[in-house]
């Protein structure tokens, strides 16, 4: 048994030139757990996610998985996948080509089975041969979700995955996301500025402001006992 | 914050290892050094060397001579007039072809794009057929006149203005103009204070490019200018091939290098501004044709007539024989033109095709590597040097290349005088900038987050390149291949210095035919020019089909 199963972020800082975007953040995501990082725009939450994924260099601190330091492991070897705000589907591949991208090297039959299984999971049966350019915004995000889960990542990082969609669709997709993550038991870090998404999805919520972690708590505790004025004000005003 | 090695070694997906960048840069840089830097340095040195060592005397002599003064004045006058006329016709054309919306618009846009890729000798011959005595506009007496050259320059560069300005105009958010109108501004004031301001960077950028093309025009001026009109380019050719006065030609080449470099600096500055401006545009909003668009439509109609008339005349006259109409001139393509030529015209076509395939392949391979290096994230001094090295030959004049090759690659350490490779090498040098400028925007337009997405899905850097970069680039590669092939096929400036009498290319043959007297030579020149034009247009049409729907830049 490892000492600290899952993701551990220890005092991580991310800088852009002289600007410190993430300032000594410490956070953990346990097996099967969904943790939301909630903060206003510019709070550094996307930078934190990118640093965990390996897309941004860390100037201080370390990132570990099951106690093993992965801070300098290249992106493609970390086994963490990212679902981006606008999907970033590959325009030159079909839906099936996108979903199966991470399954390169597996036998064709297995690949096809897995793609079909995932498309069914996100409610897009039979969409495999379609070009991704013909999808609606909501469909594209569902394909992006299926693609991220295809290779059974050890951790899924979601970067505001629903914020480019309209409200009604967002409410529906939060449910799809939540059910899919629970069904696959995928641990996830969910970055958002929308507290209703965070409260609907997360086991625990981390509130980030100006690069600093203000509070980490389960939704009920957070609502009942905000750690300070800033957290209370942020939760109050964006409801 | 530690700025030590561990942080610097860290790379984002799509960032390339310095070793990869270095190896990719090696080949194009070596090519530039041997086939651009070395000839240019030799040429400049030639200009400053007298019988008794280094001296400024030949350069000063040439610069002070009345003939040079006249040539430089004519070059500038032609370039300024050609640029102004292209803008006056092209800006309304950009509006009609890109801002308005009507049936058949796409066909007209394709038509407008044709002249830019036509070989200069074809354009020269087409205008000769239009303006010469006996031609449809022969009575105007414009043959071998200033006006004839300016018309041909506009013919070439109209599409540069229309496409550069049109691309920006099509994307202008019309709500800005609507806001101005709602604040009480009339149509003229809206155009002057809002539209023209927004278009200014594109207009400036197009003007700088057109000026560059006009100032380095060679083929059309040589064919249309006769003895009275010339540019620095034609004068270098004249001094070299007719008077064998190499020091004078070298001195003139230095003048041309200065002129081209200065124009290029301005063009680059305006282009950078335009790229910034383009990012600011909002959602596109084409509008249907209204009655108030009549002036723009009339100007555009005139411009289109200017594009169609010379080509139509060229084709028509290629069928005109001594006894009426027929295919006599086309039949004569299988002959050597009654002794005017050393080979048959079909033989020259074959020479051209083989040369162009080699040149385009070389330009494409080197341009691919160069644009790969240039599109990488740039940091540090060395990267800046790469940038400058690859951008430098963008303003290269074909005549400088040809003349430089002639005087530098004809003796050890590199004696290619008798080598067949000399012409494709020169043509590749001329085509390389076009390839780089076509590929670079495509490469830079690739959203870096697509590479990030691939990397987070477990793709190694090599797989990211193969599955994300390459498919994206394929569209640009088709167009670049077309440009490279068409440019090489019609290349005349450099080739005219280097083609050996027994192995001429098609443009060289066309020029030789048109510059000899005789009705049969003239007819054969027409037929050969039509063949050249059809070949070039076919290549470009195929490339456009493979390429992105709206072609990049110029």
PDB file of N, CA and C in Angstrom, chain B residues 6-62:
ATOM      1  N   UNK B   6      17.375  23.047 -15.033  1.00  0.00           N
ATOM      2  CA  UNK B   6      16.215  22.170 -14.971  1.00  0.00           C
ATOM      3  C   UNK B   6      14.971  22.855 -15.523  1.00  0.00           C
ATOM      4  N   UNK B   7      14.871  24.149 -15.280  1.00  0.00           N
ATOM      5  CA  UNK B   7      13.709  24.859 -15.801  1.00  0.00           C
ATOM      6  C   UNK B   7      13.867  25.092 -17.301  1.00  0.00           C
ATOM      7  N   UNK B   8      15.085  25.422 -17.716  1.00  0.00           N
ATOM      8  CA  UNK B   8      15.265  25.742 -19.118  1.00  0.00           C
ATOM      9  C   UNK B   8      15.098  24.494 -20.000  1.00  0.00           C
ATOM     10  N   UNK B   9      15.447  23.324 -19.472  1.00  0.00           N
ATOM     11  CA  UNK B   9      15.294  22.117 -20.259  1.00  0.00           C
ATOM     12  C   UNK B   9      13.833  21.728 -20.442  1.00  0.00           C
ATOM     13  N   UNK B  10      12.990  22.239 -19.556  1.00  0.00           N
ATOM     14  CA  UNK B  10      11.577  21.887 -19.592  1.00  0.00           C
ATOM     15  C   UNK B  10      10.939  22.416 -20.867  1.00  0.00           C
ATOM     16  N   UNK B  11      10.139  21.559 -21.539  1.00  0.00           N
ATOM     17  CA  UNK B  11       9.535  22.008 -22.801  1.00  0.00           C
ATOM     18  C   UNK B  11       8.048  21.727 -22.857  1.00  0.00           C
ATOM     19  N   UNK B  12       7.321  22.675 -23.431  1.00  0.00           N
ATOM     20  CA  UNK B  12       5.900  22.443 -23.706  1.00  0.00           C
ATOM     21  C   UNK B  12       5.765  21.510 -24.896  1.00  0.00           C
ATOM     22  N   UNK B  13       4.598  20.820 -25.020  1.00  0.00           N
ATOM     23  CA  UNK B  13       4.378  20.040 -26.238  1.00  0.00           C
ATOM     24  C   UNK B  13       4.450  20.986 -27.435  1.00  0.00           C
ATOM     25  N   UNK B  14       5.167  20.599 -28.464  1.00  0.00           N
ATOM     26  CA  UNK B  14       5.315  21.476 -29.620  1.00  0.00           C
ATOM     27  C   UNK B  14       6.595  22.285 -29.558  1.00  0.00           C
ATOM     28  N   UNK B  15       7.120  22.504 -28.337  1.00  0.00           N
ATOM     29  CA  UNK B  15       8.461  23.084 -28.233  1.00  0.00           C
ATOM     30  C   UNK B  15       9.430  22.045 -28.736  1.00  0.00           C
ATOM     31  N   UNK B  16      10.437  22.502 -29.464  1.00  0.00           N
ATOM     32  CA  UNK B  16      11.340  21.498 -30.007  1.00  0.00           C
ATOM     33  C   UNK B  16      12.683  21.545 -29.308  1.00  0.00           C
ATOM     34  N   UNK B  17      13.287  20.381 -29.257  1.00  0.00           N
ATOM     35  CA  UNK B  17      14.633  20.324 -28.694  1.00  0.00           C
ATOM     36  C   UNK B  17      15.547  21.177 -29.567  1.00  0.00           C
ATOM     37  N   UNK B  18      16.482  21.912 -28.939  1.00  0.00           N
ATOM     38  CA  UNK B  18      17.407  22.730 -29.732  1.00  0.00           C
ATOM     39  C   UNK B  18      18.129  21.893 -30.778  1.00  0.00           C
ATOM     40  N   UNK B  19      18.405  20.640 -30.467  1.00  0.00           N
ATOM     41  CA  UNK B  19      19.108  19.789 -31.428  1.00  0.00           C
ATOM     42  C   UNK B  19      18.265  19.587 -32.686  1.00  0.00           C
ATOM     43  N   UNK B  20      16.958  19.364 -32.494  1.00  0.00           N
ATOM     44  CA  UNK B  20      16.058  19.169 -33.638  1.00  0.00           C
ATOM     45  C   UNK B  20      16.025  20.430 -34.488  1.00  0.00           C
ATOM     46  N   UNK B  21      15.869  21.580 -33.818  1.00  0.00           N
ATOM     47  CA  UNK B  21      15.854  22.853 -34.530  1.00  0.00           C
ATOM     48  C   UNK B  21      17.158  23.051 -35.314  1.00  0.00           C
ATOM     49  N   UNK B  22      18.257  22.741 -34.658  1.00  0.00           N
ATOM     50  CA  UNK B  22      19.561  22.952 -35.274  1.00  0.00           C
ATOM     51  C   UNK B  22      19.751  22.099 -36.513  1.00  0.00           C
ATOM     52  N   UNK B  23      19.411  20.825 -36.409  1.00  0.00           N
ATOM     53  CA  UNK B  23      19.582  19.922 -37.545  1.00  0.00           C
ATOM     54  C   UNK B  23      18.678  20.340 -38.703  1.00  0.00           C
ATOM     55  N   UNK B  24      17.430  20.720 -38.379  1.00  0.00           N
ATOM     56  CA  UNK B  24      16.500  21.143 -39.430  1.00  0.00           C
ATOM     57  C   UNK B  24      16.978  22.418 -40.103  1.00  0.00           C
ATOM     58  N   UNK B  25      17.636  23.278 -39.333  1.00  0.00           N
ATOM     59  CA  UNK B  25      18.076  24.562 -39.889  1.00  0.00           C
ATOM     60  C   UNK B  25      19.311  24.411 -40.764  1.00  0.00           C
ATOM     61  N   UNK B  26      20.056  23.325 -40.513  1.00  0.00           N
ATOM     62  CA  UNK B  26      21.361  23.179 -41.150  1.00  0.00           C
ATOM     63  C   UNK B  26      21.291  23.219 -42.676  1.00  0.00           C
ATOM     64  N   UNK B  27      20.391  22.397 -43.242  1.00  0.00           N
ATOM     65  CA  UNK B  27      20.334  22.255 -44.686  1.00  0.00           C
ATOM     66  C   UNK B  27      19.929  23.565 -45.382  1.00  0.00           C
ATOM     67  N   UNK B  28      18.798  24.179 -44.964  1.00  0.00           N
ATOM     68  CA  UNK B  28      18.444  25.451 -45.610  1.00  0.00           C
ATOM     69  C   UNK B  28      19.508  26.527 -45.426  1.00  0.00           C
ATOM     70  N   UNK B  29      20.146  26.556 -44.250  1.00  0.00           N
ATOM     71  CA  UNK B  29      21.166  27.574 -44.024  1.00  0.00           C
ATOM     72  C   UNK B  29      22.371  27.351 -44.939  1.00  0.00           C
ATOM     73  N   UNK B  30      22.752  26.078 -45.099  1.00  0.00           N
ATOM     74  CA  UNK B  30      23.875  25.783 -45.988  1.00  0.00           C
ATOM     75  C   UNK B  30      23.534  26.192 -47.421  1.00  0.00           C
ATOM     76  N   UNK B  31      22.303  25.908 -47.830  1.00  0.00           N
ATOM     77  CA  UNK B  31      21.856  26.281 -49.172  1.00  0.00           C
ATOM     78  C   UNK B  31      21.915  27.803 -49.354  1.00  0.00           C
ATOM     79  N   UNK B  32      21.398  28.527 -48.344  1.00  0.00           N
ATOM     80  CA  UNK B  32      21.413  29.989 -48.416  1.00  0.00           C
ATOM     81  C   UNK B  32      22.844  30.513 -48.491  1.00  0.00           C
ATOM     82  N   UNK B  33      23.724  29.896 -47.711  1.00  0.00           N
ATOM     83  CA  UNK B  33      25.103  30.374 -47.679  1.00  0.00           C
ATOM     84  C   UNK B  33      25.760  30.216 -49.042  1.00  0.00           C
ATOM     85  N   UNK B  34      25.583  29.028 -49.659  1.00  0.00           N
ATOM     86  CA  UNK B  34      26.276  28.756 -50.921  1.00  0.00           C
ATOM     87  C   UNK B  34      25.595  29.437 -52.104  1.00  0.00           C
ATOM     88  N   UNK B  35      24.257  29.437 -52.117  1.00  0.00           N
ATOM     89  CA  UNK B  35      23.561  29.910 -53.317  1.00  0.00           C
ATOM     90  C   UNK B  35      22.898  31.269 -53.159  1.00  0.00           C
ATOM     91  N   UNK B  36      23.083  31.898 -52.002  1.00  0.00           N
ATOM     92  CA  UNK B  36      22.605  33.271 -51.876  1.00  0.00           C
ATOM     93  C   UNK B  36      23.721  34.184 -51.386  1.00  0.00           C
ATOM     94  N   UNK B  37      24.248  33.867 -50.193  1.00  0.00           N
ATOM     95  CA  UNK B  37      25.261  34.744 -49.608  1.00  0.00           C
ATOM     96  C   UNK B  37      26.518  34.812 -50.473  1.00  0.00           C
ATOM     97  N   UNK B  38      27.007  33.633 -50.882  1.00  0.00           N
ATOM     98  CA  UNK B  38      28.255  33.605 -51.653  1.00  0.00           C
ATOM     99  C   UNK B  38      28.138  34.374 -52.978  1.00  0.00           C
ATOM    100  N   UNK B  39      27.102  34.121 -53.799  1.00  0.00           N
ATOM    101  CA  UNK B  39      26.980  34.910 -55.039  1.00  0.00           C
ATOM    102  C   UNK B  39      26.824  36.404 -54.782  1.00  0.00           C
ATOM    103  N   UNK B  40      26.037  36.772 -53.754  1.00  0.00           N
ATOM    104  CA  UNK B  40      25.813  38.197 -53.506  1.00  0.00           C
ATOM    105  C   UNK B  40      27.106  38.864 -53.060  1.00  0.00           C
ATOM    106  N   UNK B  41      27.849  38.200 -52.167  1.00  0.00           N
ATOM    107  CA  UNK B  41      29.110  38.773 -51.696  1.00  0.00           C
ATOM    108  C   UNK B  41      30.090  38.906 -52.865  1.00  0.00           C
ATOM    109  N   UNK B  42      30.157  37.863 -53.701  1.00  0.00           N
ATOM    110  CA  UNK B  42      31.042  37.920 -54.867  1.00  0.00           C
ATOM    111  C   UNK B  42      30.672  39.088 -55.774  1.00  0.00           C
ATOM    112  N   UNK B  43      29.366  39.239 -55.946  1.00  0.00           N
ATOM    113  CA  UNK B  43      28.866  40.284 -56.827  1.00  0.00           C
ATOM    114  C   UNK B  43      29.199  41.684 -56.290  1.00  0.00           C
ATOM    115  N   UNK B  44      28.986  41.859 -54.978  1.00  0.00           N
ATOM    116  CA  UNK B  44      29.286  43.157 -54.380  1.00  0.00           C
ATOM    117  C   UNK B  44      30.781  43.434 -54.459  1.00  0.00           C
ATOM    118  N   UNK B  45      31.578  42.388 -54.168  1.00  0.00           N
ATOM    119  CA  UNK B  45      33.025  42.553 -54.229  1.00  0.00           C
ATOM    120  C   UNK B  45      33.449  42.939 -55.644  1.00  0.00           C
ATOM    121  N   UNK B  46      32.811  42.320 -56.616  1.00  0.00           N
ATOM    122  CA  UNK B  46      33.120  42.613 -58.015  1.00  0.00           C
ATOM    123  C   UNK B  46      32.930  44.095 -58.332  1.00  0.00           C
ATOM    124  N   UNK B  47      31.876  44.661 -57.724  1.00  0.00           N
ATOM    125  CA  UNK B  47      31.581  46.069 -57.960  1.00  0.00           C
ATOM    126  C   UNK B  47      32.643  47.000 -57.398  1.00  0.00           C
ATOM    127  N   UNK B  48      33.350  46.542 -56.356  1.00  0.00           N
ATOM    128  CA  UNK B  48      34.316  47.408 -55.680  1.00  0.00           C
ATOM    129  C   UNK B  48      35.766  47.086 -56.044  1.00  0.00           C
ATOM    130  N   UNK B  49      35.957  46.299 -57.112  1.00  0.00           N
ATOM    131  CA  UNK B  49      37.331  45.919 -57.428  1.00  0.00           C
ATOM    132  C   UNK B  49      37.748  46.421 -58.806  1.00  0.00           C
ATOM    133  N   UNK B  50      38.812  47.173 -58.814  1.00  0.00           N
ATOM    134  CA  UNK B  50      39.336  47.663 -60.083  1.00  0.00           C
ATOM    135  C   UNK B  50      40.532  46.830 -60.505  1.00  0.00           C
ATOM    136  N   UNK B  51      41.283  47.313 -61.536  1.00  0.00           N
ATOM    137  CA  UNK B  51      42.453  46.580 -62.005  1.00  0.00           C
ATOM    138  C   UNK B  51      43.527  46.545 -60.930  1.00  0.00           C
ATOM    139  N   UNK B  52      43.627  47.614 -60.141  1.00  0.00           N
ATOM    140  CA  UNK B  52      44.701  47.720 -59.159  1.00  0.00           C
ATOM    141  C   UNK B  52      44.176  47.617 -57.736  1.00  0.00           C
ATOM    142  N   UNK B  53      43.296  46.685 -57.489  1.00  0.00           N
ATOM    143  CA  UNK B  53      42.825  46.479 -56.110  1.00  0.00           C
ATOM    144  C   UNK B  53      41.473  47.106 -55.842  1.00  0.00           C
ATOM    145  N   UNK B  54      41.185  47.271 -54.535  1.00  0.00           N
ATOM    146  CA  UNK B  54      39.866  47.741 -54.138  1.00  0.00           C
ATOM    147  C   UNK B  54      39.686  49.219 -54.434  1.00  0.00           C
ATOM    148  N   UNK B  55      38.534  49.572 -54.953  1.00  0.00           N
ATOM    149  CA  UNK B  55      38.290  50.972 -55.287  1.00  0.00           C
ATOM    150  C   UNK B  55      36.798  51.250 -55.391  1.00  0.00           C
ATOM    151  N   UNK B  56      36.460  52.490 -55.152  1.00  0.00           N
ATOM    152  CA  UNK B  56      35.066  52.889 -55.299  1.00  0.00           C
ATOM    153  C   UNK B  56      34.793  53.420 -56.698  1.00  0.00           C
ATOM    154  N   UNK B  57      35.867  53.518 -57.491  1.00  0.00           N
ATOM    155  CA  UNK B  57      35.765  54.204 -58.780  1.00  0.00           C
ATOM    156  C   UNK B  57      34.678  53.645 -59.700  1.00  0.00           C
ATOM    157  N   UNK B  58      34.644  52.323 -59.928  1.00  0.00           N
ATOM    158  CA  UNK B  58      33.620  51.832 -60.872  1.00  0.00           C
ATOM    159  C   UNK B  58      32.203  52.124 -60.400  1.00  0.00           C
ATOM    160  N   UNK B  59      31.977  51.951 -59.088  1.00  0.00           N
ATOM    161  CA  UNK B  59      30.642  52.210 -58.568  1.00  0.00           C
ATOM    162  C   UNK B  59      30.286  53.677 -58.742  1.00  0.00           C
ATOM    163  N   UNK B  60      31.250  54.546 -58.387  1.00  0.00           N
ATOM    164  CA  UNK B  60      30.966  55.982 -58.512  1.00  0.00           C
ATOM    165  C   UNK B  60      30.740  56.353 -59.972  1.00  0.00           C
ATOM    166  N   UNK B  61      31.574  55.788 -60.853  1.00  0.00           N
ATOM    167  CA  UNK B  61      31.399  56.049 -62.283  1.00  0.00           C
ATOM    168  C   UNK B  61      29.990  55.694 -62.741  1.00  0.00           C
ATOM    169  N   UNK B  62      29.572  54.474 -62.362  1.00  0.00           N
ATOM    170  CA  UNK B  62      28.263  54.007 -62.804  1.00  0.00           C
ATOM    171  C   UNK B  62      27.151  54.855 -62.204  1.00  0.00           C
TER     172      UNK B  62
END
